[in-house]
């Protein structure tokens, strides 16, 4: 049985990728030399991972992955990132996009008082709303990775999520982004699919 753990460390920014494989470890880099990810083949021989799609690994498993990297002859080290990628956010500002009749440019407070600029296309986005934000590095339930980008020339650092995108029960009946109630705590982690 061949099973693979893919660890994505950063956006490839649409650059050509190179792969260097040693034993059951492959390092993915961009043409400018940035390490953007790792593939660990036959990972079930090393430890058990529960679930499919985006999975969380603990510090002990991360240390084991770093041992595999070292044993394969690479000098890189994976560092832990336990920060939540889906969080409750508060829309601080919301203005129409200058080059669009349906996009809005928002500033949204997320965890640790950080404010992200996010371009949003939902008709129900507005100042004062509590929403679910997928921060850079988040993997949506459908496998889409969220990275900083631009929409019609305006920088966007995340995504405001709909119930359907989060694969919540009864999502098809809800239009637009998911509006959270007043009791939602800004910065609190949100788990998609629940």
PDB file of C-alpha atoms in Angstrom:
ATOM      1  CA  UNK A   1       0.000   0.000   0.000  1.00  0.00           C
ATOM      2  CA  UNK A   2       1.380   3.403  -0.956  1.00  0.00           C
ATOM      3  CA  UNK A   3       0.118   6.290   1.139  1.00  0.00           C
ATOM      4  CA  UNK A   4       1.449   9.828   1.213  1.00  0.00           C
ATOM      5  CA  UNK A   5       1.457  12.686   3.704  1.00  0.00           C
ATOM      6  CA  UNK A   6       1.770  16.016   1.907  1.00  0.00           C
ATOM      7  CA  UNK A   7       2.994  18.952   3.977  1.00  0.00           C
ATOM      8  CA  UNK A   8       2.478  22.351   2.335  1.00  0.00           C
ATOM      9  CA  UNK A   9       4.730  25.030   3.807  1.00  0.00           C
ATOM     10  CA  UNK A  10       3.969  27.992   1.536  1.00  0.00           C
ATOM     11  CA  UNK A  11       2.385  29.145  -1.727  1.00  0.00           C
ATOM     12  CA  UNK A  12       4.231  28.286  -4.936  1.00  0.00           C
ATOM     13  CA  UNK A  13       3.013  31.619  -6.395  1.00  0.00           C
ATOM     14  CA  UNK A  14       2.408  29.838  -9.724  1.00  0.00           C
ATOM     15  CA  UNK A  15       6.122  29.233 -10.175  1.00  0.00           C
ATOM     16  CA  UNK A  16       7.503  26.081 -11.734  1.00  0.00           C
ATOM     17  CA  UNK A  17       8.214  23.394  -9.155  1.00  0.00           C
ATOM     18  CA  UNK A  18      11.141  21.050  -8.789  1.00  0.00           C
ATOM     19  CA  UNK A  19      11.023  17.793  -6.854  1.00  0.00           C
ATOM     20  CA  UNK A  20      13.997  16.105  -5.236  1.00  0.00           C
ATOM     21  CA  UNK A  21      13.240  12.662  -3.824  1.00  0.00           C
ATOM     22  CA  UNK A  22      15.489  10.742  -1.470  1.00  0.00           C
ATOM     23  CA  UNK A  23      14.191   7.455  -0.113  1.00  0.00           C
ATOM     24  CA  UNK A  24      10.546   8.059   0.926  1.00  0.00           C
ATOM     25  CA  UNK A  25      10.939  11.822   1.307  1.00  0.00           C
ATOM     26  CA  UNK A  26      10.477  14.369  -1.495  1.00  0.00           C
ATOM     27  CA  UNK A  27      11.203  18.092  -1.140  1.00  0.00           C
ATOM     28  CA  UNK A  28       9.266  20.469  -3.406  1.00  0.00           C
ATOM     29  CA  UNK A  29      10.900  23.783  -4.258  1.00  0.00           C
ATOM     30  CA  UNK A  30      10.207  26.673  -6.613  1.00  0.00           C
ATOM     31  CA  UNK A  31      12.579  27.855  -9.304  1.00  0.00           C
ATOM     32  CA  UNK A  32      13.779  30.589  -6.907  1.00  0.00           C
ATOM     33  CA  UNK A  33      14.728  27.970  -4.304  1.00  0.00           C
ATOM     34  CA  UNK A  34      11.866  28.328  -1.802  1.00  0.00           C
ATOM     35  CA  UNK A  35      10.775  25.098  -0.116  1.00  0.00           C
ATOM     36  CA  UNK A  36       7.013  24.918  -0.631  1.00  0.00           C
ATOM     37  CA  UNK A  37       6.286  21.432   0.628  1.00  0.00           C
ATOM     38  CA  UNK A  38       7.219  17.872   1.424  1.00  0.00           C
ATOM     39  CA  UNK A  39       5.825  14.486   0.454  1.00  0.00           C
ATOM     40  CA  UNK A  40       6.339  11.581   2.836  1.00  0.00           C
ATOM     41  CA  UNK A  41       5.627   8.307   1.026  1.00  0.00           C
ATOM     42  CA  UNK A  42       4.371   5.178   2.807  1.00  0.00           C
ATOM     43  CA  UNK A  43       3.784   7.277   5.921  1.00  0.00           C
ATOM     44  CA  UNK A  44       1.670   4.555   7.561  1.00  0.00           C
ATOM     45  CA  UNK A  45       4.909   2.621   8.136  1.00  0.00           C
ATOM     46  CA  UNK A  46       6.064   5.503  10.346  1.00  0.00           C
ATOM     47  CA  UNK A  47       2.952   6.467  12.336  1.00  0.00           C
ATOM     48  CA  UNK A  48      -0.844   6.519  12.174  1.00  0.00           C
ATOM     49  CA  UNK A  49      -2.699   9.526  10.820  1.00  0.00           C
ATOM     50  CA  UNK A  50      -6.422   9.734  11.409  1.00  0.00           C
ATOM     51  CA  UNK A  51      -8.680  11.191   8.743  1.00  0.00           C
ATOM     52  CA  UNK A  52      -8.219  12.344   5.184  1.00  0.00           C
ATOM     53  CA  UNK A  53      -7.886  15.776   3.633  1.00  0.00           C
ATOM     54  CA  UNK A  54      -6.271  18.316   5.935  1.00  0.00           C
ATOM     55  CA  UNK A  55      -5.029  16.572   9.073  1.00  0.00           C
ATOM     56  CA  UNK A  56      -3.398  17.882  12.206  1.00  0.00           C
ATOM     57  CA  UNK A  57      -0.148  16.336  13.353  1.00  0.00           C
ATOM     58  CA  UNK A  58       1.167  16.627  16.885  1.00  0.00           C
ATOM     59  CA  UNK A  59       4.629  17.738  17.985  1.00  0.00           C
ATOM     60  CA  UNK A  60       5.841  14.138  18.375  1.00  0.00           C
ATOM     61  CA  UNK A  61       4.808  13.338  14.773  1.00  0.00           C
ATOM     62  CA  UNK A  62       6.450  16.560  13.565  1.00  0.00           C
ATOM     63  CA  UNK A  63       9.684  15.572  15.285  1.00  0.00           C
ATOM     64  CA  UNK A  64       9.464  12.181  13.542  1.00  0.00           C
ATOM     65  CA  UNK A  65       8.987  13.915  10.159  1.00  0.00           C
ATOM     66  CA  UNK A  66      12.072  16.038  10.863  1.00  0.00           C
ATOM     67  CA  UNK A  67      14.002  12.828  11.622  1.00  0.00           C
ATOM     68  CA  UNK A  68      12.875  11.392   8.271  1.00  0.00           C
ATOM     69  CA  UNK A  69      13.998  14.586   6.514  1.00  0.00           C
ATOM     70  CA  UNK A  70      17.398  14.390   8.220  1.00  0.00           C
ATOM     71  CA  UNK A  71      17.814  10.660   7.515  1.00  0.00           C
ATOM     72  CA  UNK A  72      17.066  11.327   3.836  1.00  0.00           C
ATOM     73  CA  UNK A  73      19.974  13.798   3.769  1.00  0.00           C
ATOM     74  CA  UNK A  74      18.099  17.110   3.737  1.00  0.00           C
ATOM     75  CA  UNK A  75      19.109  19.878   6.143  1.00  0.00           C
ATOM     76  CA  UNK A  76      15.677  21.563   6.320  1.00  0.00           C
ATOM     77  CA  UNK A  77      13.530  21.534   9.459  1.00  0.00           C
ATOM     78  CA  UNK A  78       9.743  21.738   9.671  1.00  0.00           C
ATOM     79  CA  UNK A  79       8.519  24.129  12.363  1.00  0.00           C
ATOM     80  CA  UNK A  80       5.184  23.729  14.152  1.00  0.00           C
ATOM     81  CA  UNK A  81       2.269  26.032  13.403  1.00  0.00           C
ATOM     82  CA  UNK A  82      -0.587  25.365  15.785  1.00  0.00           C
ATOM     83  CA  UNK A  83      -2.450  28.583  15.025  1.00  0.00           C
ATOM     84  CA  UNK A  84      -6.014  28.045  13.813  1.00  0.00           C
ATOM     85  CA  UNK A  85      -6.551  28.686  10.115  1.00  0.00           C
ATOM     86  CA  UNK A  86     -10.335  29.122  10.373  1.00  0.00           C
ATOM     87  CA  UNK A  87     -11.339  31.788  12.876  1.00  0.00           C
ATOM     88  CA  UNK A  88     -14.220  34.046  13.827  1.00  0.00           C
ATOM     89  CA  UNK A  89     -13.634  37.516  12.417  1.00  0.00           C
ATOM     90  CA  UNK A  90     -15.278  40.912  12.889  1.00  0.00           C
ATOM     91  CA  UNK A  91     -15.772  43.098   9.804  1.00  0.00           C
ATOM     92  CA  UNK A  92     -14.281  46.454  10.864  1.00  0.00           C
ATOM     93  CA  UNK A  93     -14.678  48.200   7.492  1.00  0.00           C
ATOM     94  CA  UNK A  94     -16.470  47.356   4.254  1.00  0.00           C
ATOM     95  CA  UNK A  95     -16.275  49.548   1.143  1.00  0.00           C
ATOM     96  CA  UNK A  96     -17.163  48.888  -2.499  1.00  0.00           C
ATOM     97  CA  UNK A  97     -14.279  47.769  -4.734  1.00  0.00           C
ATOM     98  CA  UNK A  98     -13.431  50.616  -7.126  1.00  0.00           C
ATOM     99  CA  UNK A  99     -13.189  48.287 -10.134  1.00  0.00           C
ATOM    100  CA  UNK A 100     -16.197  46.026  -9.524  1.00  0.00           C
ATOM    101  CA  UNK A 101     -19.942  46.271  -9.161  1.00  0.00           C
ATOM    102  CA  UNK A 102     -20.167  43.293  -6.778  1.00  0.00           C
ATOM    103  CA  UNK A 103     -16.900  43.071  -4.802  1.00  0.00           C
ATOM    104  CA  UNK A 104     -16.230  44.710  -1.443  1.00  0.00           C
ATOM    105  CA  UNK A 105     -12.902  45.475   0.218  1.00  0.00           C
ATOM    106  CA  UNK A 106     -13.037  44.667   3.913  1.00  0.00           C
ATOM    107  CA  UNK A 107     -10.802  44.920   6.941  1.00  0.00           C
ATOM    108  CA  UNK A 108     -11.522  42.039   9.301  1.00  0.00           C
ATOM    109  CA  UNK A 109     -10.183  41.588  12.815  1.00  0.00           C
ATOM    110  CA  UNK A 110      -9.160  37.987  13.407  1.00  0.00           C
ATOM    111  CA  UNK A 111      -7.188  36.357  16.221  1.00  0.00           C
ATOM    112  CA  UNK A 112      -4.657  38.274  18.361  1.00  0.00           C
ATOM    113  CA  UNK A 113      -6.123  41.633  17.208  1.00  0.00           C
ATOM    114  CA  UNK A 114      -4.649  41.057  13.721  1.00  0.00           C
ATOM    115  CA  UNK A 115      -6.578  42.806  10.941  1.00  0.00           C
ATOM    116  CA  UNK A 116      -6.649  41.279   7.451  1.00  0.00           C
ATOM    117  CA  UNK A 117      -7.711  43.007   4.241  1.00  0.00           C
ATOM    118  CA  UNK A 118      -9.989  40.624   2.353  1.00  0.00           C
ATOM    119  CA  UNK A 119     -11.807  41.187  -0.924  1.00  0.00           C
ATOM    120  CA  UNK A 120     -15.257  39.580  -0.717  1.00  0.00           C
ATOM    121  CA  UNK A 121     -17.926  38.995  -3.358  1.00  0.00           C
ATOM    122  CA  UNK A 122     -20.862  38.166  -1.082  1.00  0.00           C
ATOM    123  CA  UNK A 123     -23.833  40.510  -1.197  1.00  0.00           C
ATOM    124  CA  UNK A 124     -24.447  40.179   2.549  1.00  0.00           C
ATOM    125  CA  UNK A 125     -20.976  41.357   3.710  1.00  0.00           C
ATOM    126  CA  UNK A 126     -21.159  44.479   5.887  1.00  0.00           C
ATOM    127  CA  UNK A 127     -19.427  46.364   8.684  1.00  0.00           C
ATOM    128  CA  UNK A 128     -20.060  44.937  12.160  1.00  0.00           C
ATOM    129  CA  UNK A 129     -20.788  41.385  10.963  1.00  0.00           C
ATOM    130  CA  UNK A 130     -19.094  38.380  12.596  1.00  0.00           C
ATOM    131  CA  UNK A 131     -17.945  35.902   9.967  1.00  0.00           C
ATOM    132  CA  UNK A 132     -15.756  32.839   9.442  1.00  0.00           C
ATOM    133  CA  UNK A 133     -12.368  33.720   7.943  1.00  0.00           C
ATOM    134  CA  UNK A 134     -10.068  31.230   6.236  1.00  0.00           C
ATOM    135  CA  UNK A 135      -6.606  32.640   6.868  1.00  0.00           C
ATOM    136  CA  UNK A 136      -3.609  32.116   4.560  1.00  0.00           C
ATOM    137  CA  UNK A 137      -2.544  28.486   4.772  1.00  0.00           C
ATOM    138  CA  UNK A 138      -6.074  27.174   5.376  1.00  0.00           C
ATOM    139  CA  UNK A 139      -7.304  24.186   3.406  1.00  0.00           C
ATOM    140  CA  UNK A 140     -10.983  24.352   2.527  1.00  0.00           C
ATOM    141  CA  UNK A 141     -13.005  21.131   2.908  1.00  0.00           C
ATOM    142  CA  UNK A 142     -12.892  20.715  -0.901  1.00  0.00           C
ATOM    143  CA  UNK A 143      -9.059  20.822  -0.879  1.00  0.00           C
ATOM    144  CA  UNK A 144      -8.585  24.433  -2.037  1.00  0.00           C
ATOM    145  CA  UNK A 145      -5.641  26.107  -0.296  1.00  0.00           C
ATOM    146  CA  UNK A 146      -6.029  29.747   0.709  1.00  0.00           C
ATOM    147  CA  UNK A 147      -3.077  32.054   0.013  1.00  0.00           C
ATOM    148  CA  UNK A 148      -2.692  35.829  -0.250  1.00  0.00           C
ATOM    149  CA  UNK A 149      -3.653  37.112  -3.685  1.00  0.00           C
ATOM    150  CA  UNK A 150      -5.299  39.929  -5.595  1.00  0.00           C
ATOM    151  CA  UNK A 151      -8.799  40.455  -6.919  1.00  0.00           C
ATOM    152  CA  UNK A 152      -9.006  43.113  -9.605  1.00  0.00           C
ATOM    153  CA  UNK A 153      -5.770  44.714  -8.427  1.00  0.00           C
ATOM    154  CA  UNK A 154      -6.570  44.791  -4.694  1.00  0.00           C
ATOM    155  CA  UNK A 155      -4.614  42.620  -2.251  1.00  0.00           C
ATOM    156  CA  UNK A 156      -6.587  40.020  -0.318  1.00  0.00           C
ATOM    157  CA  UNK A 157      -5.214  38.051   2.635  1.00  0.00           C
ATOM    158  CA  UNK A 158      -7.758  35.312   3.218  1.00  0.00           C
ATOM    159  CA  UNK A 159     -11.328  34.374   2.440  1.00  0.00           C
ATOM    160  CA  UNK A 160     -14.679  35.062   4.084  1.00  0.00           C
ATOM    161  CA  UNK A 161     -16.533  31.747   4.014  1.00  0.00           C
ATOM    162  CA  UNK A 162     -20.068  30.669   3.185  1.00  0.00           C
ATOM    163  CA  UNK A 163     -21.775  27.745   4.901  1.00  0.00           C
ATOM    164  CA  UNK A 164     -21.599  25.815   1.615  1.00  0.00           C
ATOM    165  CA  UNK A 165     -17.833  26.375   1.275  1.00  0.00           C
ATOM    166  CA  UNK A 166     -17.426  25.140   4.862  1.00  0.00           C
ATOM    167  CA  UNK A 167     -19.622  22.107   4.039  1.00  0.00           C
ATOM    168  CA  UNK A 168     -21.945  22.786   6.965  1.00  0.00           C
ATOM    169  CA  UNK A 169     -25.226  20.874   7.299  1.00  0.00           C
ATOM    170  CA  UNK A 170     -28.121  22.543   5.407  1.00  0.00           C
ATOM    171  CA  UNK A 171     -25.600  24.786   3.636  1.00  0.00           C
ATOM    172  CA  UNK A 172     -27.482  24.726   0.320  1.00  0.00           C
ATOM    173  CA  UNK A 173     -30.349  26.631   1.940  1.00  0.00           C
ATOM    174  CA  UNK A 174     -28.113  29.526   3.067  1.00  0.00           C
ATOM    175  CA  UNK A 175     -26.989  32.117   0.523  1.00  0.00           C
ATOM    176  CA  UNK A 176     -23.954  34.379   0.864  1.00  0.00           C
ATOM    177  CA  UNK A 177     -21.354  34.252   3.579  1.00  0.00           C
ATOM    178  CA  UNK A 178     -22.097  32.630   6.899  1.00  0.00           C
ATOM    179  CA  UNK A 179     -23.296  35.240   9.398  1.00  0.00           C
ATOM    180  CA  UNK A 180     -22.401  34.361  12.970  1.00  0.00           C
ATOM    181  CA  UNK A 181     -24.398  35.481  15.987  1.00  0.00           C
ATOM    182  CA  UNK A 182     -23.404  38.197  18.456  1.00  0.00           C
ATOM    183  CA  UNK A 183     -22.096  35.607  20.936  1.00  0.00           C
ATOM    184  CA  UNK A 184     -19.372  34.434  18.518  1.00  0.00           C
ATOM    185  CA  UNK A 185     -15.942  35.271  19.940  1.00  0.00           C
ATOM    186  CA  UNK A 186     -13.548  37.109  17.606  1.00  0.00           C
ATOM    187  CA  UNK A 187     -10.394  35.050  17.129  1.00  0.00           C
ATOM    188  CA  UNK A 188     -11.946  31.805  18.269  1.00  0.00           C
ATOM    189  CA  UNK A 189     -11.143  28.789  16.104  1.00  0.00           C
ATOM    190  CA  UNK A 190     -13.896  27.521  13.787  1.00  0.00           C
ATOM    191  CA  UNK A 191     -14.046  23.919  12.569  1.00  0.00           C
ATOM    192  CA  UNK A 192     -15.341  23.474   8.986  1.00  0.00           C
ATOM    193  CA  UNK A 193     -17.828  20.694   8.336  1.00  0.00           C
ATOM    194  CA  UNK A 194     -19.552  20.993  11.709  1.00  0.00           C
TER     195      UNK A 194
END
